[in-house]
Amino acid sequence: MHKFLKAGLVGAMSAGLLLGATVPAQASQSFSFNTATDYTYSNNDGKAHTKGTITYHGKYAFTYNVGVRDLCAPSGKGDGYGAYVQIMIRHMDGSTKAGTIAKDTNGCGTAFRWSKDYNKFGKKIRWVQLRVYEYDADTNHIKDSSTTRRIDNPYTG
């Protein structure tokens, strides 16, 4: 009788846990990107490189996980430009929001500097796009840039 009661309690507890569990209405969907500028102006120029993921959590929210690095030209000489990543968010109503979300301004190197953030809006998100660029803060000058494809939100169609 004792073993029977114990098995019944374990079964009832398991059933209760399963009934009380909440399941998300939809799973998150992630999309990766990888883009870089070119060595376009001279042999001494560097370039900027970004890679990472955009993960949509429904119609109104996403997380970005973005790495950026400032690379020197093969000659090894720096160019004085930092590497930056800008994000552009387009909502279903046509409005946009943009801002810089990651940067590498500590000289040339091979390591990525990572930035991650969760974003939720009161408006539905149509797509997200990222731009990596080289920027000289001393002269307020953008030298070169490269843009990712538009990363459509699968929840807004």
Coordinates of C-alpha atoms in Angstrom, one line a residue:
M1 CA 0.0 0.0 0.0
H2 CA 2.8 2.4 0.9
K3 CA 4.5 1.9 -2.5
F4 CA 1.2 2.4 -4.3
L5 CA 0.5 5.6 -2.5
K6 CA 4.0 7.0 -3.2
A7 CA 3.7 6.2 -6.9
G8 CA 0.3 7.9 -7.0
L9 CA 1.6 11.0 -5.4
V10 CA 4.6 11.2 -7.7
G11 CA 2.3 10.8 -10.7
A12 CA -0.1 13.5 -9.4
M13 CA 2.7 15.9 -8.8
S14 CA 4.1 15.3 -12.2
A15 CA 0.7 15.9 -13.8
G16 CA 0.2 19.1 -11.8
L17 CA 3.6 20.4 -12.9
L18 CA 2.7 19.7 -16.5
L19 CA -0.7 21.3 -16.2
G20 CA 0.8 24.4 -14.5
A21 CA 3.6 24.8 -17.0
T22 CA 3.3 27.7 -19.4
V23 CA 4.4 27.3 -22.9
P24 CA 5.3 30.4 -25.0
A25 CA 2.9 31.2 -27.8
Q26 CA 5.7 31.3 -30.3
A27 CA 9.4 30.4 -30.3
S28 CA 12.1 33.0 -31.0
Q29 CA 13.7 33.0 -34.4
S30 CA 17.3 34.0 -34.9
F31 CA 19.0 35.4 -38.1
S32 CA 22.8 35.8 -38.4
F33 CA 24.8 38.5 -40.3
N34 CA 28.4 39.0 -41.2
T35 CA 29.6 42.1 -43.2
A36 CA 32.7 44.2 -43.5
T37 CA 34.0 47.3 -45.3
D38 CA 36.8 47.1 -47.8
Y39 CA 40.4 48.3 -47.9
T40 CA 39.4 50.9 -50.5
Y41 CA 41.5 54.1 -50.2
S42 CA 45.1 53.1 -49.8
N43 CA 47.4 50.3 -48.6
N44 CA 47.5 51.9 -45.1
D45 CA 43.7 51.8 -44.5
G46 CA 42.0 49.5 -42.1
K47 CA 38.5 48.1 -42.3
A48 CA 35.5 47.5 -40.0
H49 CA 33.9 44.1 -39.6
T50 CA 30.7 43.1 -37.8
K51 CA 28.9 39.8 -37.2
G52 CA 26.2 38.5 -34.9
T53 CA 22.5 37.7 -34.6
I54 CA 19.1 39.3 -34.5
T55 CA 16.6 37.2 -32.6
Y56 CA 12.9 38.1 -32.9
H57 CA 10.7 37.4 -29.9
G58 CA 7.4 38.2 -31.6
K59 CA 5.9 41.2 -33.4
Y60 CA 7.2 43.8 -30.9
A61 CA 10.6 42.6 -29.6
F62 CA 14.0 41.5 -30.6
T63 CA 17.5 41.0 -29.2
Y64 CA 20.7 41.9 -31.0
N65 CA 24.0 40.3 -30.3
V66 CA 26.6 42.3 -32.2
G67 CA 30.4 42.0 -32.5
V68 CA 32.5 44.6 -34.2
R69 CA 36.2 44.9 -34.8
D70 CA 38.6 47.5 -36.2
L71 CA 41.1 45.8 -38.5
C72 CA 44.4 47.2 -39.7
A73 CA 45.5 46.9 -43.3
P74 CA 48.0 44.1 -44.1
S75 CA 50.8 46.6 -43.7
G76 CA 49.9 46.8 -40.0
K77 CA 49.7 50.6 -39.9
G78 CA 46.6 52.0 -38.3
D79 CA 44.4 54.6 -40.0
G80 CA 43.0 56.6 -37.1
Y81 CA 39.4 55.4 -37.7
G82 CA 37.3 53.5 -35.2
A83 CA 34.8 50.8 -36.2
Y84 CA 31.1 51.4 -35.3
V85 CA 27.8 49.5 -35.8
Q86 CA 24.5 51.4 -36.4
I87 CA 21.1 49.7 -36.2
M88 CA 18.0 50.8 -38.1
I89 CA 14.6 49.6 -37.0
R90 CA 11.6 50.0 -39.4
H91 CA 8.1 49.7 -37.9
M92 CA 5.0 48.5 -39.7
D93 CA 3.7 52.1 -39.8
G94 CA 6.8 53.2 -41.7
S95 CA 8.5 55.0 -38.9
T96 CA 12.2 54.3 -38.2
K97 CA 14.5 54.4 -35.3
A98 CA 18.3 54.3 -35.6
G99 CA 21.3 54.5 -33.3
T100 CA 24.9 53.3 -32.7
I101 CA 24.9 50.1 -30.7
A102 CA 28.6 48.9 -30.8
K103 CA 32.0 50.3 -31.3
D104 CA 35.7 49.3 -31.3
T105 CA 37.8 52.5 -30.8
N106 CA 40.8 51.0 -29.0
G107 CA 43.0 50.6 -32.1
C108 CA 43.4 47.8 -34.6
G109 CA 43.1 44.2 -33.5
T110 CA 41.5 40.9 -34.3
A111 CA 39.2 40.5 -31.3
F112 CA 35.5 41.4 -31.6
R113 CA 34.0 43.8 -29.0
W114 CA 30.5 42.5 -28.2
S115 CA 27.3 44.3 -27.4
K116 CA 23.9 42.6 -26.6
D117 CA 20.6 44.1 -25.8
Y118 CA 16.9 43.2 -25.7
N119 CA 14.5 45.8 -27.3
K120 CA 10.7 46.0 -27.0
F121 CA 8.5 48.6 -28.7
G122 CA 4.9 49.6 -28.6
K123 CA 4.8 49.3 -32.4
K124 CA 5.2 46.2 -34.6
I125 CA 8.7 45.7 -36.1
R126 CA 8.9 45.2 -39.9
W127 CA 12.7 44.7 -40.2
V128 CA 16.1 45.5 -38.7
Q129 CA 19.2 46.4 -40.7
L130 CA 22.8 47.0 -39.5
R131 CA 25.6 49.2 -40.9
V132 CA 29.2 48.9 -40.0
Y133 CA 31.4 51.9 -40.7
E134 CA 34.8 53.5 -40.1
Y135 CA 34.6 56.9 -38.4
D136 CA 37.3 59.4 -37.4
A137 CA 36.0 61.3 -34.3
D138 CA 38.8 63.9 -34.7
T139 CA 37.7 65.0 -38.2
N140 CA 34.0 64.0 -37.9
H141 CA 34.4 62.0 -41.1
I142 CA 33.0 58.6 -42.1
K143 CA 35.4 56.9 -44.5
D144 CA 33.7 53.6 -45.6
S145 CA 30.6 51.6 -44.7
S146 CA 28.8 48.4 -45.5
T147 CA 25.2 47.5 -44.8
T148 CA 23.6 44.1 -44.0
R149 CA 20.5 42.8 -45.8
R150 CA 17.2 43.8 -44.2
I151 CA 16.4 41.2 -41.6
D152 CA 12.6 40.8 -41.8
N153 CA 10.6 40.1 -38.8
P154 CA 8.9 36.7 -39.5
Y155 CA 6.0 37.5 -37.1
T156 CA 4.8 40.6 -39.0
G157 CA 4.9 39.1 -42.4

